[in-house]
PDB file of C-alpha atoms and ligand atoms in Angstrom:
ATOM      1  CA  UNK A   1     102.054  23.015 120.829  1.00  0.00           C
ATOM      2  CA  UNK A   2     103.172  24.549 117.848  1.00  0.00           C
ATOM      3  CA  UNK A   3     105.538  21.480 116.276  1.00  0.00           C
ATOM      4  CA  UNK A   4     102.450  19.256 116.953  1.00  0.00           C
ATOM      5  CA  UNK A   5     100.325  21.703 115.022  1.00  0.00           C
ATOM      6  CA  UNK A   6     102.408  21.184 112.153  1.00  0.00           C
ATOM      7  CA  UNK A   7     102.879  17.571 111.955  1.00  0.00           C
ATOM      8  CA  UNK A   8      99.128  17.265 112.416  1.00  0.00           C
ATOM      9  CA  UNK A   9      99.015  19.458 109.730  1.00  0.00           C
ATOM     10  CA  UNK A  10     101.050  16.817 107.710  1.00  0.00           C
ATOM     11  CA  UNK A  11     104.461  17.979 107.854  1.00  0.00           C
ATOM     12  CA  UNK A  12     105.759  14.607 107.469  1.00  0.00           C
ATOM     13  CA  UNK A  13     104.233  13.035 104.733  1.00  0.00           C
ATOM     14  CA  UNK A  14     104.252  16.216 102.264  1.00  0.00           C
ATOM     15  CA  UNK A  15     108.252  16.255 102.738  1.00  0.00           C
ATOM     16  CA  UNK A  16     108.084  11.948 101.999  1.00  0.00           C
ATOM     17  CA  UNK A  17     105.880  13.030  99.297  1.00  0.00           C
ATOM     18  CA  UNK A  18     108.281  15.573  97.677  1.00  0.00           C
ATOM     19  CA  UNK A  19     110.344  12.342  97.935  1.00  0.00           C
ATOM     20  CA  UNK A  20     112.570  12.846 101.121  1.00  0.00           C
ATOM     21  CA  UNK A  21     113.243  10.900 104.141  1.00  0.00           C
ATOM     22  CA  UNK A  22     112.176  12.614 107.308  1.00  0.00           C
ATOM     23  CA  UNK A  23     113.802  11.672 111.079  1.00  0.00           C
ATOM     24  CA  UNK A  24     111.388  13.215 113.407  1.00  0.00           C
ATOM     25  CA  UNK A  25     113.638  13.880 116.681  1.00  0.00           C
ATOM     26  CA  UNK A  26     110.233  14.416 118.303  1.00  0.00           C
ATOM     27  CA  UNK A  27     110.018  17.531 121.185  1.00  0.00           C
ATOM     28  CA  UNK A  28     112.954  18.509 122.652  1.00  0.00           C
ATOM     29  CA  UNK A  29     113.863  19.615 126.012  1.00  0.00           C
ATOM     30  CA  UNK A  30     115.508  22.284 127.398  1.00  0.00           C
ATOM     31  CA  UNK A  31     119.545  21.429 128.696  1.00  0.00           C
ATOM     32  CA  UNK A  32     119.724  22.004 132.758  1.00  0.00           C
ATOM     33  CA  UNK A  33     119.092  25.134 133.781  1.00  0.00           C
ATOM     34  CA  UNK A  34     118.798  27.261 136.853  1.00  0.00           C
ATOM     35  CA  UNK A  35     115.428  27.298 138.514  1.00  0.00           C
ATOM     36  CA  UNK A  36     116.090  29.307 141.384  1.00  0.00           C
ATOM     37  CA  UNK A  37     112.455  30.645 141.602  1.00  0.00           C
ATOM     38  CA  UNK A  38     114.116  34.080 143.731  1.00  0.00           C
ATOM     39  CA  UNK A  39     115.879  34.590 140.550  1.00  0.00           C
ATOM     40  CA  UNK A  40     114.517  37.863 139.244  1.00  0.00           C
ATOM     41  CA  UNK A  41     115.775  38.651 135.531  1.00  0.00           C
ATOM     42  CA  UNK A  42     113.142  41.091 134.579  1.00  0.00           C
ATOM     43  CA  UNK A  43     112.771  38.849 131.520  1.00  0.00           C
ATOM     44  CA  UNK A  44     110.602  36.121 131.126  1.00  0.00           C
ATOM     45  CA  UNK A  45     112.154  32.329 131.595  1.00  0.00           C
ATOM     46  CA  UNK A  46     115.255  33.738 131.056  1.00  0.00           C
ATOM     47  CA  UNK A  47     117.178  30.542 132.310  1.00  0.00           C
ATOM     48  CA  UNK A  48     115.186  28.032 130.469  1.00  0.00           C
ATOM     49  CA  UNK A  49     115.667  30.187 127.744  1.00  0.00           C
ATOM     50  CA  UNK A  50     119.868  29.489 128.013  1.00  0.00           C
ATOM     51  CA  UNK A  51     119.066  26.128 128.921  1.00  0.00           C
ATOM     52  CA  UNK A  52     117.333  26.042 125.510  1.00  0.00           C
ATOM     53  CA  UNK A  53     119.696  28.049 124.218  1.00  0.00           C
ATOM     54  CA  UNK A  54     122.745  25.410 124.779  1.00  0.00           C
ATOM     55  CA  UNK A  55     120.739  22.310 123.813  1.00  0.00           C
ATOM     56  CA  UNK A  56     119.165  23.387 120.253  1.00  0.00           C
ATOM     57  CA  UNK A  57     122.629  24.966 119.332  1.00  0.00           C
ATOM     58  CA  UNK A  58     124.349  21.162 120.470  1.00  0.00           C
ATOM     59  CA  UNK A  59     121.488  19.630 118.168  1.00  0.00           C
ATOM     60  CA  UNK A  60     121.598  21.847 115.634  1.00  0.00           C
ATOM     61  CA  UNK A  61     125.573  21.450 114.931  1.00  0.00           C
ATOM     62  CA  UNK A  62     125.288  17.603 114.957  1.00  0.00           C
ATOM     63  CA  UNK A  63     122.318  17.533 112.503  1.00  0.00           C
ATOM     64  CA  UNK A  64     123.585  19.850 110.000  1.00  0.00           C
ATOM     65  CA  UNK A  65     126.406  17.208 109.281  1.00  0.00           C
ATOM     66  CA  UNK A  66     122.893  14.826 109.045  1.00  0.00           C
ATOM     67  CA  UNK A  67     121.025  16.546 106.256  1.00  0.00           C
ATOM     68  CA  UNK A  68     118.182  19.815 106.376  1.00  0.00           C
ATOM     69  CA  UNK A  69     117.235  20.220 109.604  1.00  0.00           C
ATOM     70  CA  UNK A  70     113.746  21.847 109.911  1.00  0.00           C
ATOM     71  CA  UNK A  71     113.487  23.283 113.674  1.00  0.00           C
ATOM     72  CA  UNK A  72     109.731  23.652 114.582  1.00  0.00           C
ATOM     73  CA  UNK A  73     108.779  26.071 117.079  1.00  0.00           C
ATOM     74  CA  UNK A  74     107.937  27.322 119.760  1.00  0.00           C
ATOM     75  CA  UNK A  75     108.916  30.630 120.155  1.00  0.00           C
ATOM     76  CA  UNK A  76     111.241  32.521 118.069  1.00  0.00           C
ATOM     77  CA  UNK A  77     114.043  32.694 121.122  1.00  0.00           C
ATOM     78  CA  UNK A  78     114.610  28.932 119.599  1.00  0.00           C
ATOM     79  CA  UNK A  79     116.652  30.549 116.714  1.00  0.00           C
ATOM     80  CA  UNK A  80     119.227  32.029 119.443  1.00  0.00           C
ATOM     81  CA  UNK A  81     120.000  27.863 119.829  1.00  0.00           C
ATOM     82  CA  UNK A  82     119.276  26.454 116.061  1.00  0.00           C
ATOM     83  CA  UNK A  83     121.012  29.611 114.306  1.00  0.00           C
ATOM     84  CA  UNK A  84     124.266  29.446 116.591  1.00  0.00           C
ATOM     85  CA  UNK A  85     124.341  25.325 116.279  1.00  0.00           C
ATOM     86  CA  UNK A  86     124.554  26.177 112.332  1.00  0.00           C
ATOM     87  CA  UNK A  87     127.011  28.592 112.144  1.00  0.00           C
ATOM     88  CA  UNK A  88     128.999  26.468 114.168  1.00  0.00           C
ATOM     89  CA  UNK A  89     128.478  23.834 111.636  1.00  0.00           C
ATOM     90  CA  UNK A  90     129.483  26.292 108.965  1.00  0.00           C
ATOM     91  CA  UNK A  91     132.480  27.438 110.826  1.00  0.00           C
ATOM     92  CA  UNK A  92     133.480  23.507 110.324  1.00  0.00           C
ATOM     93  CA  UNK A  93     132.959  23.311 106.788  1.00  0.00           C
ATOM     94  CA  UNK A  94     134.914  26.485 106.168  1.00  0.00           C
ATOM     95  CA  UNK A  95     131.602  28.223 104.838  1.00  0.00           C
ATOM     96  CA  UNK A  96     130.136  31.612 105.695  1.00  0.00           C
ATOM     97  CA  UNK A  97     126.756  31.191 107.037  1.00  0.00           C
ATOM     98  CA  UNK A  98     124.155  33.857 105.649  1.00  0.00           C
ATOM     99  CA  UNK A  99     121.009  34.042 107.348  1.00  0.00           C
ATOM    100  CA  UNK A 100     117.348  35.179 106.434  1.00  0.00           C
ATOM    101  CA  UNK A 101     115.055  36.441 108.783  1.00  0.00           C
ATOM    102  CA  UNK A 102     111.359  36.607 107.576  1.00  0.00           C
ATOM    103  CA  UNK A 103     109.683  38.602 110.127  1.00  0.00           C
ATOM    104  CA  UNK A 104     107.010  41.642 110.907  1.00  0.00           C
ATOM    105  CA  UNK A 105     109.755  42.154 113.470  1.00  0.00           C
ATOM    106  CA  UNK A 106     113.668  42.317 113.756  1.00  0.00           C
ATOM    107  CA  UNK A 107     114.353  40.918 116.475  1.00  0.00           C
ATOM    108  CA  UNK A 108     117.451  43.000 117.564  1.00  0.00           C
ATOM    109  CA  UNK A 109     116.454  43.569 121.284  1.00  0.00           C
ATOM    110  CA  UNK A 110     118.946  42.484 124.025  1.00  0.00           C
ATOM    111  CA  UNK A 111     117.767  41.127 127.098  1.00  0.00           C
ATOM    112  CA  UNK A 112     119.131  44.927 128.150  1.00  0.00           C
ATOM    113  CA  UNK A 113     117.048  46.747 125.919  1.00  0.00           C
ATOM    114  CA  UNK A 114     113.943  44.744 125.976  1.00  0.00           C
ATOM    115  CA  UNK A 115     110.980  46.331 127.190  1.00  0.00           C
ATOM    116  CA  UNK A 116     108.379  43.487 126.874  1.00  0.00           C
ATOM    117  CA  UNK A 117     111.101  40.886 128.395  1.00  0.00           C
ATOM    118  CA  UNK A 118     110.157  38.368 125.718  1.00  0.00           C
ATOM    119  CA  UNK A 119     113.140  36.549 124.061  1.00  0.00           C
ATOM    120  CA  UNK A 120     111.889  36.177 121.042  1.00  0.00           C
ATOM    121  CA  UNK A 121     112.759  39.908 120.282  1.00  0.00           C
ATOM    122  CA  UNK A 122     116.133  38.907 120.972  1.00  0.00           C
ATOM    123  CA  UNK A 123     117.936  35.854 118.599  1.00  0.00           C
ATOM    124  CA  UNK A 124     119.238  38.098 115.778  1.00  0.00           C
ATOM    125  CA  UNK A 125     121.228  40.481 118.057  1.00  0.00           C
ATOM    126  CA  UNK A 126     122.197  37.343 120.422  1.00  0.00           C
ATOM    127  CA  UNK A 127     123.755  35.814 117.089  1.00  0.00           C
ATOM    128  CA  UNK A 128     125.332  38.750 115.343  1.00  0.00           C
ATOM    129  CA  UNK A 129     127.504  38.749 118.503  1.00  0.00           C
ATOM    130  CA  UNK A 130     125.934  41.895 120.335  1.00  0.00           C
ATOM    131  CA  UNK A 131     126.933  42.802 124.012  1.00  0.00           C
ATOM    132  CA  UNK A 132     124.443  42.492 126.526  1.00  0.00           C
ATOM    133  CA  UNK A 133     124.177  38.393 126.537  1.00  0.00           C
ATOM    134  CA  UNK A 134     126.527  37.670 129.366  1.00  0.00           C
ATOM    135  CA  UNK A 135     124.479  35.108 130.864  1.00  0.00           C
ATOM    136  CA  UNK A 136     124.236  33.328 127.576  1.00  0.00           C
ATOM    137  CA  UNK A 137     126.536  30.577 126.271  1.00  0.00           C
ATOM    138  CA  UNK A 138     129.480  32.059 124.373  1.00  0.00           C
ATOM    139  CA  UNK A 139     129.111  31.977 120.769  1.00  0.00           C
ATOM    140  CA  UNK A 140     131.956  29.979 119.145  1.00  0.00           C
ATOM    141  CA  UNK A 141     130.544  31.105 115.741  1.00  0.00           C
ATOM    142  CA  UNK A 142     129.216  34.676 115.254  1.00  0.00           C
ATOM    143  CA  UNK A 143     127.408  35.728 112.129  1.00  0.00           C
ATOM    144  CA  UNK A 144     128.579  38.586 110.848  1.00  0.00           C
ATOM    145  CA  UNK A 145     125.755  41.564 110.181  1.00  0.00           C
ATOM    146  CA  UNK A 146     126.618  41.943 106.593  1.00  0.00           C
ATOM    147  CA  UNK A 147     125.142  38.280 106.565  1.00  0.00           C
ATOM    148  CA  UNK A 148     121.950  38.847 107.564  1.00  0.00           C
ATOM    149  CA  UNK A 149     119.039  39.973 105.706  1.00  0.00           C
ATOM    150  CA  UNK A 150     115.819  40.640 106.881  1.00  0.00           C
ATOM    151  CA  UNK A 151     112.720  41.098 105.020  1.00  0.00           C
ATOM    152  CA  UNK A 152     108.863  42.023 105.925  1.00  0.00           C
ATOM    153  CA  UNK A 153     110.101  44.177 108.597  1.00  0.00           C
ATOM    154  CA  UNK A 154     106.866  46.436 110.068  1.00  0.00           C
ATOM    155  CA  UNK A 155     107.152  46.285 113.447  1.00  0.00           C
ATOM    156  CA  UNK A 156     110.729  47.794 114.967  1.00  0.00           C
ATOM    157  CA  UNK A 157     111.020  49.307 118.633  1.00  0.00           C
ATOM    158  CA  UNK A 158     112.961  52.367 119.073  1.00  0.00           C
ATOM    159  CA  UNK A 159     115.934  50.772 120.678  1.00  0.00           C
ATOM    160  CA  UNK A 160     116.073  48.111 118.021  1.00  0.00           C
ATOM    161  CA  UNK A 161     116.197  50.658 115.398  1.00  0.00           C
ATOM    162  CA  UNK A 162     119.060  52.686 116.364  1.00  0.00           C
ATOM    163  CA  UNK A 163     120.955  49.068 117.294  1.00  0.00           C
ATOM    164  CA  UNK A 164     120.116  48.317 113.663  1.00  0.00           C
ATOM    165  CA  UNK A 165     120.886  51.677 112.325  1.00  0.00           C
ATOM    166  CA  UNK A 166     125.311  51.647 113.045  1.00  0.00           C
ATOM    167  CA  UNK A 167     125.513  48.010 111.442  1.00  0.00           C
ATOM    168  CA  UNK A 168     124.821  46.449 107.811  1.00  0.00           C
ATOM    169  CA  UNK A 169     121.872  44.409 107.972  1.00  0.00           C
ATOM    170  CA  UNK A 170     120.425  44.059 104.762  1.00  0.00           C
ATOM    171  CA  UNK A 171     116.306  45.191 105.332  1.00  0.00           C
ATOM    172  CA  UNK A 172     113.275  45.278 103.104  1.00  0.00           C
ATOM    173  CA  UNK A 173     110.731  46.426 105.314  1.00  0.00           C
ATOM    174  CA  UNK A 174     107.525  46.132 104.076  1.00  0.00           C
ATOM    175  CA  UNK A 175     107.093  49.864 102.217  1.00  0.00           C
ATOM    176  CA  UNK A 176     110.036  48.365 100.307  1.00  0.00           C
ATOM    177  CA  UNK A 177     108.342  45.100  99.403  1.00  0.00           C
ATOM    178  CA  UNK A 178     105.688  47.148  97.736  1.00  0.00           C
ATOM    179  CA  UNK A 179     107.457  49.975  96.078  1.00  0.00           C
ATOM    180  CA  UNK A 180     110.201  47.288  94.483  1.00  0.00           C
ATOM    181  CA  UNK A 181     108.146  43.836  94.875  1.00  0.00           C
ATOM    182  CA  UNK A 182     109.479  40.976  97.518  1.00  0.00           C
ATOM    183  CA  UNK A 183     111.675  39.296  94.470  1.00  0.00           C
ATOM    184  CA  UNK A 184     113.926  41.975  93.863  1.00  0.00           C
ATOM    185  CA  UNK A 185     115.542  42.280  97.818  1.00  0.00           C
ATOM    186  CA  UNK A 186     115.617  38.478  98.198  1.00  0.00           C
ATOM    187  CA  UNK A 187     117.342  37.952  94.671  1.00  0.00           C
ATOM    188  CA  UNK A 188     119.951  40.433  96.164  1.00  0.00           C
ATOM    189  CA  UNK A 189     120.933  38.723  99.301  1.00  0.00           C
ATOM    190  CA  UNK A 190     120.710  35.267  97.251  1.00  0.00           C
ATOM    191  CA  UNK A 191     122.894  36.790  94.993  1.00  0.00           C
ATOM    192  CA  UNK A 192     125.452  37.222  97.491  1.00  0.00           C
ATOM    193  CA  UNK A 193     124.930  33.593  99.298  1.00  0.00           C
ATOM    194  CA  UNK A 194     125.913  32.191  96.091  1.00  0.00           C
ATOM    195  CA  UNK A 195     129.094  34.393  95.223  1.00  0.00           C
ATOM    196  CA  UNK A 196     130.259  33.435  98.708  1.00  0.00           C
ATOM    197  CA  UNK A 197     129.700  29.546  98.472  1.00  0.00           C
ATOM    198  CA  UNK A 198     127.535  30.330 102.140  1.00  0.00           C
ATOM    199  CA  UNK A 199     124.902  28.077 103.987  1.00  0.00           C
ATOM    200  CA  UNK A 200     121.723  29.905 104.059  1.00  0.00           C
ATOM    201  CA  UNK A 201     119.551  29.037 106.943  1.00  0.00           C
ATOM    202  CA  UNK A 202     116.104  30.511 106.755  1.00  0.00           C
ATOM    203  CA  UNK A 203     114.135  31.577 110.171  1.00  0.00           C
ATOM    204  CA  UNK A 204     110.735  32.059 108.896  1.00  0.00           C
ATOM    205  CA  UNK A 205     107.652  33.920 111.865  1.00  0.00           C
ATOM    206  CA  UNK A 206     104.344  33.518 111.173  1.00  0.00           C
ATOM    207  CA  UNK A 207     103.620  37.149 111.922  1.00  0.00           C
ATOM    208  CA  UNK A 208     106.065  37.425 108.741  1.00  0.00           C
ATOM    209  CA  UNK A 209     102.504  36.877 107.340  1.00  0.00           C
ATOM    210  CA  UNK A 210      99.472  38.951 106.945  1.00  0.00           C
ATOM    211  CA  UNK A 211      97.313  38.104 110.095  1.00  0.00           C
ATOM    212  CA  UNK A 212      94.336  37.832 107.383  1.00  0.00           C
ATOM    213  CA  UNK A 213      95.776  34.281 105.899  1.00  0.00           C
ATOM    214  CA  UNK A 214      97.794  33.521 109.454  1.00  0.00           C
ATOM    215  CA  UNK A 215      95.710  34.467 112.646  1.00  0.00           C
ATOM    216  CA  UNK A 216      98.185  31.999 114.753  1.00  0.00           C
ATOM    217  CA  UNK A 217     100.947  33.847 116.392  1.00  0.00           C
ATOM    218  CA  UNK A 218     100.713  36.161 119.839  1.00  0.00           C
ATOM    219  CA  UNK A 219     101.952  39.468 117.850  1.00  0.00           C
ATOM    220  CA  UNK A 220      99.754  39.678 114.444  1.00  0.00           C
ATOM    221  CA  UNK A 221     101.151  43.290 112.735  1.00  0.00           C
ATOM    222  CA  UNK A 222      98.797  44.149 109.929  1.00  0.00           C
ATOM    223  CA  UNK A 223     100.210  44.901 106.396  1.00  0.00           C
ATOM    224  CA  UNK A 224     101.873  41.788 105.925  1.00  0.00           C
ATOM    225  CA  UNK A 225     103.537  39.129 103.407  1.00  0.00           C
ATOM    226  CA  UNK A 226     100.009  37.893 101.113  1.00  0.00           C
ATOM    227  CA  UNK A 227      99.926  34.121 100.631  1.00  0.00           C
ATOM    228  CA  UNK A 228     101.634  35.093  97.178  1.00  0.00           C
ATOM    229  CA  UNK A 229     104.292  36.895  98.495  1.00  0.00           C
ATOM    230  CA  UNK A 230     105.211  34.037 100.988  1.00  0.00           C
ATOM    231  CA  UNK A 231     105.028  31.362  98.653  1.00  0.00           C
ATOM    232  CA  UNK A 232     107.396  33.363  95.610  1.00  0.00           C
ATOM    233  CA  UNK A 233     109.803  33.635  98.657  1.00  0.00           C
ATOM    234  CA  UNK A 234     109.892  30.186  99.263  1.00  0.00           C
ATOM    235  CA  UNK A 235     109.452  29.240  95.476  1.00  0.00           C
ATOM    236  CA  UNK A 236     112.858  31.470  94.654  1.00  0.00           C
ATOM    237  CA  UNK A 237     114.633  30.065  97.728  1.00  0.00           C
ATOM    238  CA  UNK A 238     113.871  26.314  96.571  1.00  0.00           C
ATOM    239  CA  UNK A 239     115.251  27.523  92.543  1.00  0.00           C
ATOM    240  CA  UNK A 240     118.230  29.217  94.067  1.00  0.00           C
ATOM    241  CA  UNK A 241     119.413  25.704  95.660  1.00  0.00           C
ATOM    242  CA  UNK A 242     120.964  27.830  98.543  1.00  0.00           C
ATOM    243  CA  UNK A 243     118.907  27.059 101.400  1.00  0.00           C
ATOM    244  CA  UNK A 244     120.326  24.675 103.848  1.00  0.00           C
ATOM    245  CA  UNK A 245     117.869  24.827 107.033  1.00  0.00           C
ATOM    246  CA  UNK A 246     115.042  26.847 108.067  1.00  0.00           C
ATOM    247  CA  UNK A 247     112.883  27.929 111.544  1.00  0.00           C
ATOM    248  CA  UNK A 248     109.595  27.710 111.464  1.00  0.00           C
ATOM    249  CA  UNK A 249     108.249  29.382 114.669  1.00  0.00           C
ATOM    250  CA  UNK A 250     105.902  31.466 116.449  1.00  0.00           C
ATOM    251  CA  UNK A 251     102.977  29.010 115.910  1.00  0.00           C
ATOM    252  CA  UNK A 252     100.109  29.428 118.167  1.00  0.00           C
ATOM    253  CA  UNK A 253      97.694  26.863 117.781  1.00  0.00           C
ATOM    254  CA  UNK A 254      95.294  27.711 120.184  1.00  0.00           C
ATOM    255  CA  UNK A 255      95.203  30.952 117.489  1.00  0.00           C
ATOM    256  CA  UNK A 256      94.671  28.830 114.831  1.00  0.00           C
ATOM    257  CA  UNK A 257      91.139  28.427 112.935  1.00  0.00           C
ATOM    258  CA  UNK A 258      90.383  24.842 111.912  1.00  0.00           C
ATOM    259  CA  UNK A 259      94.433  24.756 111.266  1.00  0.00           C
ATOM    260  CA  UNK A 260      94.336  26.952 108.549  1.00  0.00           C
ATOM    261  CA  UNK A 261      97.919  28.776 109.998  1.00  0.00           C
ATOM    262  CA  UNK A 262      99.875  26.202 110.229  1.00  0.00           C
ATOM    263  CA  UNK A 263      98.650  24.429 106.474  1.00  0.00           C
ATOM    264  CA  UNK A 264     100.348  27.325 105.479  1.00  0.00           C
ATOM    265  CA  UNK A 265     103.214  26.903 107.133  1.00  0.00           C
ATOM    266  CA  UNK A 266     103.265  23.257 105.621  1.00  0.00           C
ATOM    267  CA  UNK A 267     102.547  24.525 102.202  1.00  0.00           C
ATOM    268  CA  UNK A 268     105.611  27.229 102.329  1.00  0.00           C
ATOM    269  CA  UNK A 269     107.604  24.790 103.419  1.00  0.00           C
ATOM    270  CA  UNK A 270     107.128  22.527 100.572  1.00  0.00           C
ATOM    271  CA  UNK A 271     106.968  25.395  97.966  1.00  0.00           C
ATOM    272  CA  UNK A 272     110.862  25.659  99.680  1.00  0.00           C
ATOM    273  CA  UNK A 273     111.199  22.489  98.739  1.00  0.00           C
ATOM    274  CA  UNK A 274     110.625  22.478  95.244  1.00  0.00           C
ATOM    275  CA  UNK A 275     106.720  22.102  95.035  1.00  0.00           C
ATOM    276  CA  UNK A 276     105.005  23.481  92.042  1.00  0.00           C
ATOM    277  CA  UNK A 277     101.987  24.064  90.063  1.00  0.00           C
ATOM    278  CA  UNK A 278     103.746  23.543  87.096  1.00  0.00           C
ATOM    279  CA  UNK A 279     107.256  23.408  86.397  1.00  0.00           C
ATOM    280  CA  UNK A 280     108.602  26.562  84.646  1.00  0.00           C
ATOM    281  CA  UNK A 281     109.347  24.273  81.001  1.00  0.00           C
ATOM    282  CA  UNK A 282     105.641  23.305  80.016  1.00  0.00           C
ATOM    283  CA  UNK A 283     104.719  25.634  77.505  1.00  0.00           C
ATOM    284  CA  UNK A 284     105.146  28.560  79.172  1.00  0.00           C
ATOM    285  CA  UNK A 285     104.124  32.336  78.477  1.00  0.00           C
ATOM    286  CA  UNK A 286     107.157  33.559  79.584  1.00  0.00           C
TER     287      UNK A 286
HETATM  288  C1  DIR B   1     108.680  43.045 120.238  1.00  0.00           C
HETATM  289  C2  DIR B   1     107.924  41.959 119.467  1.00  0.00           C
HETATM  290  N1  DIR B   1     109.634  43.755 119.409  1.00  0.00           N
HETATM  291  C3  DIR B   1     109.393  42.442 121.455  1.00  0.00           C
HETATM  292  N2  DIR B   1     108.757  41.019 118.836  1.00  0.00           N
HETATM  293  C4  DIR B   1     108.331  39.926 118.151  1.00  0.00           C
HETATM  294  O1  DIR B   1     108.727  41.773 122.248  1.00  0.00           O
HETATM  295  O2  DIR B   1     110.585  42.657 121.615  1.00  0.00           O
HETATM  296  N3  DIR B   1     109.113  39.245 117.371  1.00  0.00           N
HETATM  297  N4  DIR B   1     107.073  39.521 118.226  1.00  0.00           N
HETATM  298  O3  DIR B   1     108.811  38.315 116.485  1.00  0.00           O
HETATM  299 MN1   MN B   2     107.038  34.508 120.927  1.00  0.00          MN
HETATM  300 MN1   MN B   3     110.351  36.818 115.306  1.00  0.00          MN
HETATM  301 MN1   MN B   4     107.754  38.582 114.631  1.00  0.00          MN
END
């Protein structure tokens, strides 16, 4: 229900308004999967999930070459299918793809080390090329750790950690965002998209967000990104001219109060693309 949240939210029209076309591909379904019912994976849907899996990445490579896809979720497993369509894209263009994960969580389980057996704890290590997705479709394009950069981070599992802890992620959890402020790690890693001429696609969670401006999402951590926060994040990504997709997932309507969760989703999104109170040249202070 989540993508229908957001276009009834007014997804559409605020992107026409910022003076885009929009092609709404509409729901999408899963490719054919296994639905052996004995099957018993210990994780949840985990064949619809590669059925998923194998039809967002096919989409996602074909409308890359189209213009800036937005993929609307739905759970956060959808990135293991949008994020490898992209870098497959990227791969074709000769480009590194960089990626930015906004999240209370990292998302470096494998369905191995999982111990709630939800996927969405799963798409960063499944992209980074981690073992322990043999039943998955082989990755053609692997993004590489040092291209990854995570920020918000509050909520990491043991296993996850220690995964995280022998590679390069770049991470601001959330003691960082306040000691340094949220502009100083994302100028960084944009920093580094732009020396390298990379895509940047942008998976954004609503539990990225305080749960006190975004009650939507199954796994509110307190201590989150403030409505500020989110929108200087998007605000910097739409300046740095880097950004060339983004996820926007983990919307629970049923959550939601009077809608207010996924207005803000709209909102960020168009602060990424370029809205603003005023532009930076009229009269300013500073
Ligand atoms: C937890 C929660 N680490 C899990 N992950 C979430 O289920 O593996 N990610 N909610 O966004
Ligand atoms: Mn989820
Ligand atoms: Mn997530
Ligand atoms: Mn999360």
């Amino acid at each position: 229900m989540g993508p229908d949240a957001l276009r009834t939210a007014g997804i559409t029209q605020m992107i026409r308004e910022m003076g885009h076309s929009v092609v709404d591909l509409g729901n999408m379904t899963p490719d054919i999967y296994d639905t052996d019912p004995t099957a018993r994976d210990g994780i949840h849907m985990l064949r619809e999930n590669i059925g998923w899996t194998r039809r967002l990445c096919e989409v996602a490579e074909q409308q890359m070459g189209q213009g800036f896809p937005i993929f609307m979720g739905g759970d956060h497993a959808l990135s293991a299918g949008s994020v490898s369509g992209v870098a497959r894209y990227a791969v074709s263009q000769n480009r590194p793809l960089f990626v930015l994960w906004l999240d209370a969580h990292s998302d470096f389980h494998t369905p191995k080390t999982s111990s709630s057996g939800n996927l969405h704890g799963t798409p960063v290590a499944y992209i980074t090329g981690q073992a322990g997705f043999e039943d998955y479709p082989p990755l053609r394009a692997v993004v590489p750790p040092e291209q990854v950069g995570m920020i918000g981070l509050r909520s990491v599992d043991p296993a996850e950690k220690q995964a995280l802890q022998a590679l390069s992620i770049s991470i601001a959890d959330m003691r960082l965002i306040d000691e340094f402020g949220i502009k100083t790690p994302l100028v960084r890693f944009l920093e580094r998209v732009g020396a390298a001429n990379g895509l940047l696609h942008v998976s954004l969670d609503v539990d990225f967000l305080d749960p006190s401006i975004a009650p939507a999402v199954g796994t509110t951590v307190p201590g989150g990104a403030t409505t500020r926060e989110a929108h200087l994040v998007m605000e910097l990504l739409s300046d740095s001219g880097l950004m060339t997709s983004i996820d926007l997932v983990e919307l629970n309507p049923f959550l939601d109060e009077r809608g207010r969760t996924a207005q803000l989703m709209v909102d960020l999104l168009a602060s990424g693309l370029g809205r603003r109170v005023f532009d930076r040249n009229t009269r300013p202070f500073m």
